[in-house]
XYZ file of C-alpha atoms in Angstrom:
337
model
C 93.176 133.858 103.123
C 96.588 134.150 104.752
C 99.706 133.452 102.746
C 102.278 130.951 103.887
C 104.987 132.576 105.955
C 107.831 131.779 108.321
C 107.962 132.711 111.990
C 110.578 132.487 114.671
C 110.019 129.226 116.537
C 110.060 130.867 119.984
C 107.124 133.073 119.028
C 104.907 130.852 116.891
C 102.668 129.500 119.668
C 102.560 132.578 121.943
C 99.126 134.187 122.328
C 100.643 137.633 121.874
C 102.065 136.668 118.509
C 98.818 135.003 117.438
C 96.858 138.121 118.377
C 99.330 140.181 116.414
C 98.690 137.991 113.394
C 94.935 138.026 113.926
C 94.823 134.307 114.643
C 93.519 134.201 118.206
C 89.759 134.410 117.815
C 87.214 134.862 120.565
C 84.774 132.265 121.797
C 87.191 129.332 121.960
C 85.299 126.151 122.725
C 86.345 122.562 123.354
C 85.685 121.093 119.937
C 85.301 117.539 121.130
C 82.377 118.466 123.394
C 80.656 120.407 120.632
C 81.193 117.603 118.139
C 79.705 115.030 120.479
C 76.601 117.175 120.903
C 76.255 117.479 117.148
C 76.722 113.754 116.623
C 74.325 112.428 119.214
C 73.410 108.800 119.842
C 76.895 107.994 121.122
C 75.216 105.946 123.848
C 74.289 103.407 121.171
C 77.948 102.563 120.654
C 79.447 99.969 122.964
C 83.221 100.072 123.444
C 85.030 97.679 125.808
C 87.112 99.375 128.511
C 90.690 99.823 127.394
C 93.429 97.998 129.193
C 96.326 100.189 130.249
C 98.773 100.332 127.390
C 102.292 99.194 128.148
C 104.912 100.448 125.707
C 108.413 101.831 126.042
C 108.007 103.812 122.814
C 107.120 107.407 123.575
C 106.276 108.235 119.939
C 104.605 104.963 118.948
C 101.459 104.111 120.895
C 99.345 101.978 118.538
C 96.371 101.545 120.845
C 96.130 105.314 121.378
C 95.813 105.796 117.619
C 92.919 103.323 117.397
C 90.178 105.586 118.788
C 91.896 108.968 119.178
C 90.435 111.719 116.959
C 91.683 115.303 117.034
C 88.734 117.646 116.417
C 90.887 120.755 116.812
C 89.862 123.931 118.621
C 86.854 125.943 117.532
C 87.257 129.713 117.157
C 84.935 132.417 115.872
C 86.481 135.033 113.598
C 84.551 137.628 111.595
C 81.350 135.698 112.146
C 82.748 132.383 110.928
C 83.782 129.283 112.857
C 87.396 128.176 112.342
C 88.539 124.670 113.269
C 92.186 125.091 114.216
C 94.821 122.360 114.512
C 98.451 122.601 115.624
C 101.049 120.172 114.307
C 104.722 120.167 115.238
C 107.274 118.042 113.382
C 110.010 116.555 115.532
C 112.291 113.555 115.848
C 111.997 110.520 118.103
C 113.673 107.122 118.491
C 111.338 104.140 118.546
C 112.050 100.491 119.293
C 110.777 98.294 116.439
C 111.697 95.113 118.299
C 114.116 94.000 120.990
C 117.076 94.418 118.637
C 116.186 97.261 116.253
C 115.724 100.932 117.097
C 114.897 103.546 114.483
C 114.775 107.342 114.374
C 111.481 108.679 113.028
C 110.211 112.120 112.101
C 107.052 112.505 114.142
C 104.110 114.888 114.353
C 103.112 116.084 117.826
C 105.455 113.500 119.264
C 103.682 110.516 117.703
C 103.658 108.214 114.699
C 101.299 108.190 112.866
C 100.478 111.850 113.379
C 97.144 112.851 114.929
C 93.982 111.766 113.142
C 92.501 115.155 112.266
C 88.737 115.325 111.955
C 86.402 117.960 110.574
C 82.996 118.180 108.890
C 82.472 119.021 105.247
C 82.344 122.790 104.872
C 84.339 123.580 108.019
C 87.028 126.225 107.672
C 90.208 124.397 108.647
C 93.379 126.109 109.818
C 96.561 124.140 110.467
C 99.451 125.827 112.275
C 102.552 123.849 111.365
C 105.814 124.257 113.264
C 108.916 122.444 112.031
C 111.383 121.360 114.716
C 112.606 118.194 112.992
C 116.006 119.406 111.787
C 115.257 119.338 108.047
C 112.873 121.170 105.746
C 109.383 119.672 105.786
C 105.829 120.531 104.743
C 102.273 119.227 105.050
C 100.293 118.320 101.962
C 96.586 117.600 102.556
C 94.601 115.398 100.224
C 91.341 117.056 99.264
C 90.355 120.261 97.485
C 92.104 123.553 98.265
C 93.801 126.552 96.566
C 97.278 126.125 95.096
C 98.954 128.232 97.779
C 97.683 125.784 100.421
C 98.981 122.681 98.635
C 101.923 122.102 100.981
C 104.687 121.604 98.425
C 106.786 124.597 99.564
C 109.526 123.724 102.080
C 109.198 124.938 105.652
C 112.719 125.208 107.009
C 113.756 123.955 110.421
C 112.796 126.290 113.304
C 110.136 128.048 111.235
C 106.406 127.666 110.716
C 103.577 128.124 108.267
C 99.783 128.166 108.173
C 97.547 126.095 105.913
C 93.939 127.245 105.670
C 91.146 125.875 103.489
C 87.567 124.612 103.502
C 87.189 120.922 104.381
C 85.968 119.169 101.237
C 84.919 116.726 100.007
C 83.778 114.382 102.758
C 85.747 111.157 102.964
C 88.844 109.548 104.421
C 91.885 111.536 103.380
C 95.450 111.907 104.580
C 98.202 114.436 105.029
C 101.938 113.963 104.663
C 105.221 115.728 104.061
C 105.833 116.591 100.406
C 109.531 117.486 100.431
C 111.849 115.501 98.156
C 112.639 112.723 98.433
C 108.986 112.363 99.387
C 109.312 108.612 99.772
C 111.886 109.028 102.532
C 110.013 111.796 104.351
C 106.802 109.779 104.389
C 108.502 106.495 105.257
C 110.168 108.103 108.277
C 106.818 109.023 109.782
C 105.482 112.368 108.549
C 101.924 111.306 107.775
C 98.497 111.075 109.356
C 94.835 110.519 108.572
C 92.444 113.380 107.789
C 88.744 112.518 108.107
C 86.083 114.837 106.726
C 82.639 113.763 107.909
C 79.575 114.210 105.686
C 77.038 116.943 106.540
C 74.650 114.280 107.828
C 76.508 112.032 110.307
C 76.939 108.370 109.523
C 75.085 105.886 111.764
C 76.619 105.304 115.208
C 79.497 102.790 115.244
C 82.638 101.884 117.150
C 85.109 103.850 115.009
C 88.655 102.537 114.673
C 91.754 103.766 112.812
C 94.365 101.452 111.314
C 97.332 102.850 109.367
C 99.612 100.414 107.538
C 103.241 101.561 107.214
C 106.704 100.197 106.543
C 110.225 100.811 107.873
C 113.335 100.841 105.699
C 115.946 100.682 108.444
C 119.038 100.343 106.240
C 118.177 102.852 103.471
C 118.079 100.288 100.666
C 114.628 101.373 99.437
C 113.129 98.165 100.776
C 111.106 97.718 103.945
C 112.469 95.348 106.540
C 109.620 95.906 109.007
C 105.913 96.710 108.718
C 103.345 97.904 111.216
C 99.800 98.890 112.021
C 99.693 102.245 113.845
C 103.446 102.523 114.276
C 104.788 99.314 115.851
C 105.355 95.870 114.294
C 103.283 92.988 115.706
C 101.765 95.188 118.418
C 98.150 94.157 117.892
C 99.075 90.471 117.919
C 100.224 90.861 121.522
C 97.596 93.497 122.388
C 94.406 92.738 120.416
C 91.893 95.506 119.755
C 88.859 94.712 121.904
C 85.430 95.146 120.326
C 81.962 93.889 121.259
C 80.086 91.076 119.568
C 77.419 92.325 117.109
C 78.619 95.933 117.439
C 78.946 97.803 114.144
C 82.618 98.610 113.550
C 83.569 101.463 111.249
C 87.209 100.911 110.299
C 89.162 103.771 108.742
C 92.102 102.054 107.052
C 95.007 103.759 105.253
C 97.907 102.219 103.350
C 100.976 104.469 103.597
C 103.568 101.732 102.968
C 106.251 103.211 100.740
C 108.493 101.012 98.500
C 105.746 98.374 98.040
C 103.402 99.253 95.152
C 100.289 97.739 96.722
C 99.103 95.602 99.611
C 95.816 94.052 100.584
C 93.802 94.224 103.787
C 92.221 90.956 104.899
C 89.874 90.254 107.795
C 89.537 86.718 109.148
C 86.184 84.930 109.591
C 84.126 87.865 108.348
C 83.253 90.160 105.451
C 83.132 93.956 105.353
C 81.197 96.579 103.406
C 83.503 98.867 101.419
C 83.027 102.640 101.160
C 85.797 103.633 98.707
C 87.871 106.562 100.002
C 84.993 107.109 102.436
C 83.308 109.224 99.756
C 80.044 107.318 99.561
C 77.215 106.834 102.048
C 76.341 103.417 100.664
C 78.793 100.526 100.241
C 79.935 99.490 96.778
C 80.907 95.919 97.570
C 81.196 93.276 100.274
C 84.422 91.303 100.556
C 87.005 89.997 103.009
C 90.098 91.254 101.168
C 90.732 94.533 99.348
C 93.778 95.747 97.429
C 95.148 99.189 98.269
C 97.871 101.199 96.551
C 100.113 103.649 98.406
C 97.996 106.434 99.978
C 94.769 104.575 99.217
C 92.235 104.449 102.040
C 88.704 103.261 102.678
C 85.978 102.893 105.253
C 85.257 99.241 106.011
C 82.190 98.315 108.091
C 81.502 94.978 109.765
C 80.313 93.275 112.933
C 81.446 89.955 114.381
C 78.842 87.314 115.070
C 80.917 85.140 117.381
C 83.249 85.984 120.305
C 86.947 85.171 120.082
C 90.152 86.450 118.520
C 90.318 87.126 114.790
C 93.355 88.172 112.766
C 93.664 91.040 110.282
C 96.645 91.558 107.975
C 97.748 92.132 104.381
C 97.532 88.942 102.332
C 101.121 89.466 101.217
C 102.422 86.995 103.791
C 105.964 88.381 103.996
C 104.573 91.815 104.871
C 102.251 90.347 107.488
C 104.918 88.129 109.035
C 107.328 91.069 109.262
C 105.030 93.069 111.496
C 101.797 94.109 109.741
C 99.538 91.721 111.580
C 97.039 92.083 114.409
C 93.922 90.734 116.063
C 90.467 91.832 117.090
C 89.309 90.341 120.364
C 85.528 90.075 120.159
C 83.980 90.294 123.611
C 80.698 88.440 124.220
C 77.641 90.676 123.917
C 76.464 89.617 127.388
C 79.564 91.264 128.870
C 78.677 94.604 127.252
C 75.259 94.648 128.929
C 76.856 94.413 132.358
C 78.889 97.627 131.788
């Protein structure tokens, strides 16, 4: 297992340097294609066509986050398959509303960072390059050796490698772990990390929602809240789903400064798979309380077409940006696609 180390930023992503370090394996394959073959039955999932997203925020594209999963790049080294991811920390301005702009620390030019996805037992390698101007790191929730725990600072213009086996299956997360951790996370250095079980879950329309807050005046209190990066976005641009289609919602609460929030779905109930670490639900409800960094899989289907809200049941948090809608499209429309 490689030790963490620093590299000159101009060399970190060059193939020559990777070969020198023994990181560029043969047999590189598009991981998404392979994954889709392994998880067949995708044709059973009906997803409405996406409308073209209109946003002036280069780093915050909430609708992109909804169904965008990064399966990495597959490589074969010494007879073993490696699932490799590349994450670069940077800085970006985003527009929270017509009057408020805010500088975030992003990952791969986006907030939240990419939703990384692997299968239990995969060998995962994460190449992390820091170009964000301050020391940062990546701490992955899950099981791994101490030297891969992501608590050591990675200075600006340097890089490190995290490598471990993906376990256990569930919905996890990754985030910066440099003090003050609250500030580094609140400014955007976080993302979801999904580890699928060895036997795939039943086909579903899979959706990611990440709840976060913005402390724009550094008073350790959030003035704005958001799903997938931008306040109120999904109220103006509802997430379209089909009537009677099973929805598998991966939801993460990464709101710093507020000890806990709830997630509430209007006009429906959902099955709860706590931390995504079970294959059978433990309860059915329409509101669930989540502490900071808590996450779950929620499954549901809507019986009737129309628009239905989702939000925390802390009304001030919802009204300050953490509110959205599902637009349920009539089942007859899906059959014409």
